[in-house]
JSON list of C-alpha atoms and ligand atoms in Angstrom, two decimals:
[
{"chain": "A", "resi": 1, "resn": "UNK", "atom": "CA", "xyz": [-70.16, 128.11, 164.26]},
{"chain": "A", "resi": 2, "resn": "UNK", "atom": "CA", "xyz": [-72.90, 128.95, 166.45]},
{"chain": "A", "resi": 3, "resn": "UNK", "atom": "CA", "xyz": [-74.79, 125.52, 168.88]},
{"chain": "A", "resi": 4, "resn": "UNK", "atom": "CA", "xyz": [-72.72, 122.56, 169.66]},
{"chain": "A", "resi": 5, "resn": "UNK", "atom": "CA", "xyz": [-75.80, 120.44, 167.18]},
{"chain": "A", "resi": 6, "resn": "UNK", "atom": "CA", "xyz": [-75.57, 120.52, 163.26]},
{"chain": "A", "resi": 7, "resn": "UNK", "atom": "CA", "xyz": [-78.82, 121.29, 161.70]},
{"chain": "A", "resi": 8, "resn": "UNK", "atom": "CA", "xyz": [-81.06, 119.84, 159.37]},
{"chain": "A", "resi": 9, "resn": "UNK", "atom": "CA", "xyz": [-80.53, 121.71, 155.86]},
{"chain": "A", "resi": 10, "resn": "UNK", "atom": "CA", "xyz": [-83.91, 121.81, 155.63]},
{"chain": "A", "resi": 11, "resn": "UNK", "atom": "CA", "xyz": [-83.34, 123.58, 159.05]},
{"chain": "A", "resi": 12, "resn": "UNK", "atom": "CA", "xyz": [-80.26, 124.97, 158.51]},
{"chain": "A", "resi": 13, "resn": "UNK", "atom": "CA", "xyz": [-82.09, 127.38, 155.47]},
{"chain": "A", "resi": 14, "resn": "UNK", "atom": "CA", "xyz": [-84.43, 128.59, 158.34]},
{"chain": "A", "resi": 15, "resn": "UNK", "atom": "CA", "xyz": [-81.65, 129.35, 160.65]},
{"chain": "A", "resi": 16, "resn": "UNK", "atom": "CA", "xyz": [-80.24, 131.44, 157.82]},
{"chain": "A", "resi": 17, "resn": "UNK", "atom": "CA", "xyz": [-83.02, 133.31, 156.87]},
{"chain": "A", "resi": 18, "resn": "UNK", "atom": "CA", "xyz": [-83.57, 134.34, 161.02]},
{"chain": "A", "resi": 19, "resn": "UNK", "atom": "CA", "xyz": [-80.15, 135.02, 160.72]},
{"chain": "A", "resi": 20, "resn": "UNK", "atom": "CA", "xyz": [-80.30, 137.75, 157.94]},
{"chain": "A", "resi": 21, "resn": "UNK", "atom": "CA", "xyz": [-83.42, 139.20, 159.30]},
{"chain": "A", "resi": 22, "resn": "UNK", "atom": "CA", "xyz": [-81.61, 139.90, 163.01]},
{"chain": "A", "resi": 23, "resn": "UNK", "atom": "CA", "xyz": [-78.83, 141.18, 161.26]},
{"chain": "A", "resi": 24, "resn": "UNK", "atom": "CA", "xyz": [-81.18, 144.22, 158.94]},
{"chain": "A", "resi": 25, "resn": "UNK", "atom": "CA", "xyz": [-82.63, 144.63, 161.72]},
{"chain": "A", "resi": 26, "resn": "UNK", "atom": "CA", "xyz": [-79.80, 145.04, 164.22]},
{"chain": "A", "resi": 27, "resn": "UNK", "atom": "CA", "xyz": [-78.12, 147.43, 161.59]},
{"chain": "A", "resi": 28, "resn": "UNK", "atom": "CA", "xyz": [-81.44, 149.28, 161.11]},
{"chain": "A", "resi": 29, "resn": "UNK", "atom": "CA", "xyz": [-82.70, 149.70, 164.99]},
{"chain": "A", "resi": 30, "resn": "UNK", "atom": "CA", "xyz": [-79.66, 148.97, 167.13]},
{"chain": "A", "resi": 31, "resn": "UNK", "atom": "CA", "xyz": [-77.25, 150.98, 164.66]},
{"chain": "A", "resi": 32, "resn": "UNK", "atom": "CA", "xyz": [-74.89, 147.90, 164.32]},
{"chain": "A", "resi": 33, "resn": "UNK", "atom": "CA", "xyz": [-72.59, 148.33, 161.56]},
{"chain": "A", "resi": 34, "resn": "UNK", "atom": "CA", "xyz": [-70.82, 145.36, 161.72]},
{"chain": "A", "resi": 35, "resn": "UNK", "atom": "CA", "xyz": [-72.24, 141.78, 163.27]},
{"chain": "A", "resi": 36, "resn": "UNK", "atom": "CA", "xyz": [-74.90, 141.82, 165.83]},
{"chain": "A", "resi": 37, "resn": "UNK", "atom": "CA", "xyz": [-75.05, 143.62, 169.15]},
{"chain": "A", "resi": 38, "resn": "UNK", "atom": "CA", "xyz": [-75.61, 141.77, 172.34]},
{"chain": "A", "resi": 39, "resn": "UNK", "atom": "CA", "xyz": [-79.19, 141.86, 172.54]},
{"chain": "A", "resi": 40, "resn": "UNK", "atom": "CA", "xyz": [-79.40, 140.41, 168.40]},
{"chain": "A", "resi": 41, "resn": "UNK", "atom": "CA", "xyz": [-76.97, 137.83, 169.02]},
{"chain": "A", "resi": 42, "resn": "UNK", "atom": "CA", "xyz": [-78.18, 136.30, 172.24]},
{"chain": "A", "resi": 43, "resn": "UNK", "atom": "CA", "xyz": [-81.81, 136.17, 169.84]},
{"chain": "A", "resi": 44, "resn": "UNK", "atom": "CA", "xyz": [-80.17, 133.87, 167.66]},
{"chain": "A", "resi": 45, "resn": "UNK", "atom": "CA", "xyz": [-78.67, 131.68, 169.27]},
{"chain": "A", "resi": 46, "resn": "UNK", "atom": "CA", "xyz": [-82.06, 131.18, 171.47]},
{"chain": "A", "resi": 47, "resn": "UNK", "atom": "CA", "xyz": [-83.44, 130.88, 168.17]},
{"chain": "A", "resi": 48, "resn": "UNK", "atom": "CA", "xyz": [-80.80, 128.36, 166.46]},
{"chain": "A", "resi": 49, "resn": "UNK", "atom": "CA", "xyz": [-81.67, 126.45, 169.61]},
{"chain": "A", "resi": 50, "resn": "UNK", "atom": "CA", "xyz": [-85.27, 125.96, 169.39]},
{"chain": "A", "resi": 51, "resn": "UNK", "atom": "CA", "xyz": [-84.13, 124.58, 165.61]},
{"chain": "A", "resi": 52, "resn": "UNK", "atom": "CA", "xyz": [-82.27, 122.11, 167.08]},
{"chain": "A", "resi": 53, "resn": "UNK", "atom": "CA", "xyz": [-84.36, 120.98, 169.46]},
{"chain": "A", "resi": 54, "resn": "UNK", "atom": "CA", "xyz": [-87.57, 121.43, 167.09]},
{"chain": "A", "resi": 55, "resn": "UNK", "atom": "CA", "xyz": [-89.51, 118.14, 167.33]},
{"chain": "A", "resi": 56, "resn": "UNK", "atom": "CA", "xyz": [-90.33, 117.84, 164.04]},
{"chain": "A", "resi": 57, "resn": "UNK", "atom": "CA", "xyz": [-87.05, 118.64, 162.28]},
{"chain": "A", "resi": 58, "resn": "UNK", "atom": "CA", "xyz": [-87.39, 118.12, 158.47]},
{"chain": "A", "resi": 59, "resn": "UNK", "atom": "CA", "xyz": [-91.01, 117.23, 158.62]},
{"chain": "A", "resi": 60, "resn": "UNK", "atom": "CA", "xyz": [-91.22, 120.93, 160.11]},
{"chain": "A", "resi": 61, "resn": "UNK", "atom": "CA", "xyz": [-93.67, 122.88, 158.41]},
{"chain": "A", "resi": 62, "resn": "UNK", "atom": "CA", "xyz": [-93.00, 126.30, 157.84]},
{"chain": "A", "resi": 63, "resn": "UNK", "atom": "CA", "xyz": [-93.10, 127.74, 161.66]},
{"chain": "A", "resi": 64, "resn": "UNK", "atom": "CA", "xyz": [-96.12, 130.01, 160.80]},
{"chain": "A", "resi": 65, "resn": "UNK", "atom": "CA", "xyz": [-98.48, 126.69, 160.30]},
{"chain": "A", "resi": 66, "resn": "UNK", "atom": "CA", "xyz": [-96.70, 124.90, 162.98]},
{"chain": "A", "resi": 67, "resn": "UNK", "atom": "CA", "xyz": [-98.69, 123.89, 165.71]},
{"chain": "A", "resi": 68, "resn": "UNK", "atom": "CA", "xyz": [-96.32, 124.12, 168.65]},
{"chain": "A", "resi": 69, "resn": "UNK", "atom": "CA", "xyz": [-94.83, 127.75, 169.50]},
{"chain": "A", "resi": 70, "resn": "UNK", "atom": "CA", "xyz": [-92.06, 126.95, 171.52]},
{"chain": "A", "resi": 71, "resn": "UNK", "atom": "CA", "xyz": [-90.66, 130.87, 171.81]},
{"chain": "A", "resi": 72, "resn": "UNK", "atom": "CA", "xyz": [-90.83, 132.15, 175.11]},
{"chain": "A", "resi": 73, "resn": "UNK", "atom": "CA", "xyz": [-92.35, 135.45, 175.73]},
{"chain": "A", "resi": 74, "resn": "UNK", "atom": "CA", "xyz": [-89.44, 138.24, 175.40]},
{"chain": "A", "resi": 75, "resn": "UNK", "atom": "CA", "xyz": [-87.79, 135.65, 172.48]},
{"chain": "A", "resi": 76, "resn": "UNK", "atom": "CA", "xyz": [-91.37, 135.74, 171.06]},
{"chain": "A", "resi": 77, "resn": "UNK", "atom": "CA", "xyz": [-92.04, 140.18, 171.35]},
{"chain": "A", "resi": 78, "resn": "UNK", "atom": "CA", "xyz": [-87.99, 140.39, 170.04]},
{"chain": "A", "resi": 79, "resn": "UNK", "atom": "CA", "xyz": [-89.01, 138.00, 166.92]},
{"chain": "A", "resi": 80, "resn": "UNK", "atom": "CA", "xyz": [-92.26, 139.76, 166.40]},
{"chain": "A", "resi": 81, "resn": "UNK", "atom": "CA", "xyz": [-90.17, 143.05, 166.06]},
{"chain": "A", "resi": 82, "resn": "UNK", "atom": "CA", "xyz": [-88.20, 141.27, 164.14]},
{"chain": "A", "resi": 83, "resn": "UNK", "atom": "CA", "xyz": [-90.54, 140.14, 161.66]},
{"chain": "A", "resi": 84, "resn": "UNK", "atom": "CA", "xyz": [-92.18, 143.60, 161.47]},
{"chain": "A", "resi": 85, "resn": "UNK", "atom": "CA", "xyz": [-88.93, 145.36, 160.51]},
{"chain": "A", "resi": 86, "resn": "UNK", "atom": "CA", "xyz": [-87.65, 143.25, 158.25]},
{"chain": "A", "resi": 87, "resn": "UNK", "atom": "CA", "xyz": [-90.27, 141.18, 157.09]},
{"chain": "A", "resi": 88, "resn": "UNK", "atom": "CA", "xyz": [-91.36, 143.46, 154.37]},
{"chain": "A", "resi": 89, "resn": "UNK", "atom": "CA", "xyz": [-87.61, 143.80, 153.19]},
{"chain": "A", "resi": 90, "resn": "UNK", "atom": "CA", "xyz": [-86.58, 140.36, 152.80]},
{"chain": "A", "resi": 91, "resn": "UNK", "atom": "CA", "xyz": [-88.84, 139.75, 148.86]},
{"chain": "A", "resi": 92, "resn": "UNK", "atom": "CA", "xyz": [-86.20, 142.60, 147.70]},
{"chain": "A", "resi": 93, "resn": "UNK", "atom": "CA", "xyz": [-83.10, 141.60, 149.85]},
{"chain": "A", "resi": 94, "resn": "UNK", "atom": "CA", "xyz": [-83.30, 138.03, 149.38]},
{"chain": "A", "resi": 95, "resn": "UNK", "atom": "CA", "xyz": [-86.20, 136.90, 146.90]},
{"chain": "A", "resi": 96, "resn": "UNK", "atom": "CA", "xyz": [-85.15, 133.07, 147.91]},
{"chain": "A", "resi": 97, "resn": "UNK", "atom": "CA", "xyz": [-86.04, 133.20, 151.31]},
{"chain": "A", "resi": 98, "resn": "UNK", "atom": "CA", "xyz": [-88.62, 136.06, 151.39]},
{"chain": "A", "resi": 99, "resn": "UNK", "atom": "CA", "xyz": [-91.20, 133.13, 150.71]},
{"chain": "A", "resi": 100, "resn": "UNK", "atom": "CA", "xyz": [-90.58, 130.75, 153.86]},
{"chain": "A", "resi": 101, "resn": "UNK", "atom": "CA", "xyz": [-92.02, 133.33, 156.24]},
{"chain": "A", "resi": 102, "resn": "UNK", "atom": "CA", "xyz": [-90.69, 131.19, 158.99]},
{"chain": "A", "resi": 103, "resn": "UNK", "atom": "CA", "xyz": [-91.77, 133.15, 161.80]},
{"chain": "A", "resi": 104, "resn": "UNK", "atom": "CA", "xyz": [-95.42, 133.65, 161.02]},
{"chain": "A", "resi": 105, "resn": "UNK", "atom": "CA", "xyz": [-96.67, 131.14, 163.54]},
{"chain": "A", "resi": 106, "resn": "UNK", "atom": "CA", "xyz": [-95.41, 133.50, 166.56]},
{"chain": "A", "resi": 107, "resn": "UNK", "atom": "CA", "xyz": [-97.13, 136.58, 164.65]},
{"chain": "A", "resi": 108, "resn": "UNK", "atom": "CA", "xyz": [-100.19, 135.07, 164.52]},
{"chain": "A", "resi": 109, "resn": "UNK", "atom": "CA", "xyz": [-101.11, 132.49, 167.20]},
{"chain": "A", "resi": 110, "resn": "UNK", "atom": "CA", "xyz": [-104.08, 130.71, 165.92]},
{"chain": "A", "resi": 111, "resn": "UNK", "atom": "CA", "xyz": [-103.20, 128.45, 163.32]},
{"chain": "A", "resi": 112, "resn": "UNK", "atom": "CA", "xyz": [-104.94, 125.52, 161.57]},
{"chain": "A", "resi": 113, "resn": "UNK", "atom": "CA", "xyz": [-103.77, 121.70, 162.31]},
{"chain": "A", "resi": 114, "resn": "UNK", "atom": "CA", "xyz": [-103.28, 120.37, 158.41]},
{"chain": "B", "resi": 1, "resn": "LIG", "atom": "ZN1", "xyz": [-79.16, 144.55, 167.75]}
]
């Protein structure tokens, strides 16, 4: 298991969701057919990190209305290109999940304080 922290399930269904995206698109873009490649893995686990250390934890909104964007840059253009490649597969691939859109926030920087 990846972190030394257990996550929140609430949080812990997020991580998941990253974690199936990175993986289309590792298979997709980095030709990966089996696990992730260096570049993919290192992404998660920067991105199971900022989970974990997420102030809000399960009173997280979804990341796209959250206020803080806690991504650094080149963790921020490798979820973008993420997003854009498998973004538009997940409603097919995994209806679930398709709806939690967790990394909107760091597609589109202005968001609304609710
Ligand atoms: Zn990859």
């Amino acid at each position: 298991m990846e972190g030394n922290k257990k996550l929140h399930p609430r949080l812990e269904r997020e991580y998941k969701t990253i974690r199936l995206m990175t993986a289309m698109y590792c298979h997709d873009v980095h030709g990966t057919s089996e696990g992730l490649c260096r570049e993919c893995d290192d992404f998660l686990n920067y991105a199971r990190k900022r989970l974990v250390f997420c102030k809000f934890q399960e009173n997280k909104t979804s990341c796209g209305k959250c206020p803080v964007h806690c991504y650094k840059p080149e963790k921020r253009e490798m979820a973008i290109r993420i997003m854009r490649h498998s973004g538009p597969k997940m409603p097919f691939a995994h209806p679930w999940l398709a709806f939690l859109h967790l990394l909107d926030g760091i597609k589109k920087p202005k968001t609304t304080l609710r």
